[in-house]
Amino acid sequence: SQKIEQNSEALNIQEGKTATLTCNYTNYSPAYLQWYRQDPGRGPVFLLLIRENEKEKRKERLKVTFDTTLKQSLFHITASQPADSATYLCVAAMNTGFQKLVFGTGTRLLVSP
Amino acid sequence: NAGVTQTPKFRILKIGQSMTLQCAQDMNHNYMYWYRQDPGMGLKLIYYSVGAGITDKGEVPNGYNVSRSTTEDFPLRLELAAPSQTSVYFCASSYGVEEGYTFGSGTRLTVV
């Protein structure tokens, strides 16, 4: 079955540095990937969507890449701030008539002052 | 705008009891979804709807039921609660198929 793999260990970085989160998929080809932010006790919040024919997408301090050869997406937060501390979910969307989303379990990011 | 509103936020049910989780959105989205999130697992789709009067099963529909009589509301019904249904439930909506989802704040359900 289709799976999304994200590092289950928390990523600890210092304020001002760039955080890079990794998302890998294996034996399938998503039509696009989404990234969400989830805070404790809250629902996920949509951040970015990148399609298979797009190499890179940016939004303010966020950047997402999509490498179909490596079967990998990287999510970058530049000039990170303590307020960026949260769990980030990678989601793969299959193009099967009605889209099927496969959610990763998320990577927790901790940004220390 | 309120976005997606879910009620209640917390609930404890006894085995065999029934309840309805309410979900309402005010963004005029056609697509609505119910997910459950278990510890260490990705969100799993329970049911979805592509418009009023149209619903379909997702990945884990057993033990649940839904209806969509209006564009705004998409309630999720648990008929005979079981401990395996202890989870956090999220309702979400989207304008189109290839759009980011707007999620509610969730309902934490415990079945004892």
Coordinates of C-alpha atoms in Angstrom, one line a residue:
Chain A
S1 CA 0.0 0.0 0.0
Q2 CA 1.1 3.6 -0.5
K3 CA 3.0 5.2 2.4
I4 CA 4.6 8.5 3.2
E5 CA 7.7 8.4 5.4
Q6 CA 8.6 11.3 7.5
N7 CA 11.3 11.3 10.2
S8 CA 9.6 10.4 13.5
E9 CA 12.3 12.0 15.6
A10 CA 11.9 15.7 16.4
L11 CA 14.1 18.2 14.7
N12 CA 15.7 20.7 17.0
I13 CA 17.3 23.8 15.6
Q14 CA 18.2 27.3 16.8
E15 CA 16.3 30.4 15.9
G16 CA 17.4 32.0 12.7
K17 CA 18.6 28.8 11.1
T18 CA 17.0 27.0 8.2
A19 CA 14.9 24.0 9.1
T20 CA 14.7 21.2 6.5
L21 CA 12.2 18.4 6.8
T22 CA 12.1 15.3 4.6
C23 CA 9.3 13.3 3.1
N24 CA 9.8 10.1 1.1
Y25 CA 7.4 7.9 -0.8
T26 CA 8.2 4.6 -2.4
N27 CA 6.3 2.5 -4.9
Y28 CA 3.9 5.0 -6.4
S29 CA 3.9 8.4 -8.1
P30 CA 1.8 11.1 -6.4
A31 CA 0.1 13.7 -8.7
Y32 CA 1.0 16.3 -6.1
L33 CA 2.2 16.7 -2.5
Q34 CA 0.8 18.9 0.2
W35 CA 2.4 20.2 3.4
Y36 CA 0.4 21.0 6.6
R37 CA 1.3 22.4 10.0
Q38 CA -0.3 20.9 13.1
D39 CA -0.2 22.4 16.6
P40 CA -1.0 20.3 19.7
G41 CA -4.8 19.9 20.1
R42 CA -5.5 21.6 16.8
G43 CA -6.4 20.5 13.3
P44 CA -3.8 20.6 10.4
V45 CA -3.4 23.9 8.6
F46 CA -2.6 23.9 4.9
L47 CA 0.7 25.5 3.9
L48 CA 1.7 24.6 0.4
L49 CA 0.9 22.3 -2.6
I50 CA 3.4 21.2 -5.2
R51 CA 2.6 19.3 -8.4
E52 CA 4.7 16.5 -10.0
N53 CA 5.7 18.8 -12.8
E54 CA 6.9 21.5 -10.4
K55 CA 10.4 21.4 -9.0
E56 CA 10.0 24.0 -6.4
K57 CA 7.3 26.2 -4.7
R58 CA 7.8 29.1 -2.4
K59 CA 5.6 31.1 0.0
E60 CA 7.2 33.7 2.2
R61 CA 9.8 31.9 4.4
L62 CA 8.6 28.5 3.2
K63 CA 10.1 26.5 0.3
V64 CA 9.0 23.0 -0.9
T65 CA 10.8 20.8 -3.5
F66 CA 9.5 17.8 -5.3
D67 CA 12.1 15.3 -6.7
T68 CA 10.3 12.6 -8.6
T69 CA 13.6 10.8 -9.3
L70 CA 14.5 10.5 -5.7
K71 CA 10.8 10.1 -4.7
Q72 CA 11.3 12.8 -2.1
S73 CA 10.0 16.2 -1.0
L74 CA 12.0 18.7 1.1
F75 CA 10.3 21.3 3.2
H76 CA 12.4 24.3 4.2
I77 CA 11.7 27.1 6.7
T78 CA 14.2 29.9 6.4
A79 CA 15.0 32.3 9.3
S80 CA 13.1 29.9 11.7
Q81 CA 11.4 31.4 14.7
P82 CA 10.2 29.7 18.0
A83 CA 6.6 30.3 16.6
D84 CA 7.5 27.8 13.8
S85 CA 7.6 25.0 16.4
A86 CA 4.9 22.5 15.4
T87 CA 4.4 19.2 13.7
Y88 CA 4.6 19.3 9.9
L89 CA 2.7 16.7 7.9
C90 CA 3.5 15.7 4.3
V91 CA 0.6 14.4 2.3
A92 CA 0.6 12.6 -1.1
A93 CA -2.3 12.9 -3.4
M94 CA -3.0 10.1 -5.9
N95 CA -4.8 11.0 -9.1
T96 CA -7.4 8.2 -9.1
G97 CA -10.6 10.0 -10.2
F98 CA -11.4 11.2 -6.8
Q99 CA -8.1 12.1 -5.1
K100 CA -6.9 9.8 -2.4
L101 CA -4.7 11.5 0.2
V102 CA -2.0 9.5 2.0
F103 CA -0.9 11.3 5.2
G104 CA 2.5 11.0 6.8
T105 CA 2.8 10.8 10.6
G106 CA 4.6 14.2 10.7
T107 CA 7.9 15.5 11.9
R108 CA 8.0 17.7 15.0
L109 CA 10.1 20.8 14.7
L110 CA 11.4 22.6 17.8
V111 CA 13.0 26.0 17.3
S112 CA 14.8 27.3 20.4
P113 CA 15.5 31.0 21.0
Chain B
N1 CA -15.3 33.6 8.7
A2 CA -15.5 30.6 11.1
G3 CA -14.1 28.1 8.7
V4 CA -14.9 24.5 9.8
T5 CA -16.6 24.2 13.2
Q6 CA -16.7 20.9 15.0
T7 CA -18.7 20.0 18.1
P8 CA -18.2 18.7 20.7
K9 CA -14.5 19.1 21.4
F10 CA -14.3 16.2 23.9
R11 CA -16.6 13.3 24.6
I12 CA -16.5 10.1 26.7
L13 CA -18.8 7.3 25.5
K14 CA -19.6 4.0 27.0
I15 CA -19.4 0.9 24.8
G16 CA -22.6 0.5 22.8
Q17 CA -23.7 4.1 23.1
S18 CA -24.3 6.2 20.0
M19 CA -23.5 9.8 19.2
T20 CA -23.2 12.3 16.4
L21 CA -20.2 14.4 15.7
Q22 CA -21.2 17.7 14.2
C23 CA -19.4 19.5 11.4
A24 CA -20.3 22.8 9.7
Q25 CA -18.4 24.9 7.2
D26 CA -19.3 28.5 6.0
M27 CA -17.0 28.7 3.0
N28 CA -19.4 27.2 0.5
H29 CA -17.1 24.3 -0.1
N30 CA -18.4 21.3 -2.1
Y31 CA -16.1 18.7 -0.7
M32 CA -16.2 17.6 2.9
Y33 CA -14.3 14.9 4.7
W34 CA -14.1 13.0 8.0
Y35 CA -10.8 11.7 9.2
R36 CA -9.6 10.0 12.3
Q37 CA -6.1 10.5 13.8
D38 CA -4.6 7.8 16.0
P39 CA -1.3 8.2 17.9
G40 CA 1.7 7.4 15.6
M41 CA -0.5 7.0 12.5
G42 CA -1.4 9.3 9.6
L43 CA -4.9 10.6 9.2
K44 CA -7.3 8.0 7.8
L45 CA -10.3 8.9 5.7
I46 CA -13.6 7.7 7.1
Y47 CA -16.2 9.2 4.7
Y48 CA -16.3 12.0 2.2
S49 CA -18.9 14.0 0.3
V50 CA -18.6 15.8 -3.0
G51 CA -21.8 17.7 -2.6
A52 CA -25.1 17.8 -0.9
G53 CA -26.8 14.4 -1.1
I54 CA -23.7 12.6 -2.2
T55 CA -21.5 10.6 0.2
D56 CA -19.0 7.8 -0.1
K57 CA -16.9 5.5 2.0
G58 CA -13.3 6.2 2.6
E59 CA -10.5 3.9 3.9
V60 CA -12.0 3.1 7.4
P61 CA -15.8 3.4 7.2
N62 CA -16.9 0.5 9.4
G63 CA -18.9 1.6 12.5
Y64 CA -19.7 5.0 11.1
N65 CA -22.3 6.7 9.0
V66 CA -22.7 10.1 7.4
S67 CA -25.3 12.3 5.7
R68 CA -25.0 15.5 3.7
S69 CA -28.4 17.2 3.5
T70 CA -26.9 20.7 3.0
T71 CA -23.7 22.1 1.6
E72 CA -22.8 23.4 5.1
D73 CA -23.3 20.4 7.3
F74 CA -21.7 17.0 7.4
P75 CA -22.4 15.0 10.6
L76 CA -20.7 11.8 11.5
R77 CA -22.7 9.1 13.3
L78 CA -21.4 6.4 15.6
E79 CA -24.1 3.8 16.2
L80 CA -22.5 1.3 18.6
A81 CA -19.4 2.8 20.1
A82 CA -16.4 0.4 20.5
P83 CA -13.1 1.0 22.2
S84 CA -11.4 0.8 18.8
Q85 CA -13.2 4.1 17.9
T86 CA -11.3 6.0 20.6
S87 CA -9.5 8.6 18.5
V88 CA -9.3 12.2 17.5
Y89 CA -11.8 13.0 14.7
F90 CA -11.3 15.8 12.2
C91 CA -13.7 17.2 9.7
A92 CA -12.3 19.0 6.7
S93 CA -13.5 20.8 3.6
S94 CA -12.1 21.9 0.3
Y95 CA -13.4 24.0 -2.6
G96 CA -12.1 21.6 -5.3
V97 CA -10.3 18.3 -5.7
E98 CA -6.8 19.7 -6.0
E99 CA -7.0 22.2 -3.2
G100 CA -5.6 22.4 0.3
Y101 CA -8.0 21.3 3.0
T102 CA -9.4 23.4 5.8
F103 CA -9.7 21.4 9.0
G104 CA -11.7 21.8 12.1
S105 CA -10.1 21.8 15.5
G106 CA -11.1 18.2 16.1
T107 CA -13.2 16.0 18.5
R108 CA -11.4 13.9 21.0
L109 CA -13.5 10.8 21.6
T110 CA -12.8 8.2 24.3
V111 CA -14.9 4.9 24.4
V112 CA -14.8 3.1 27.7

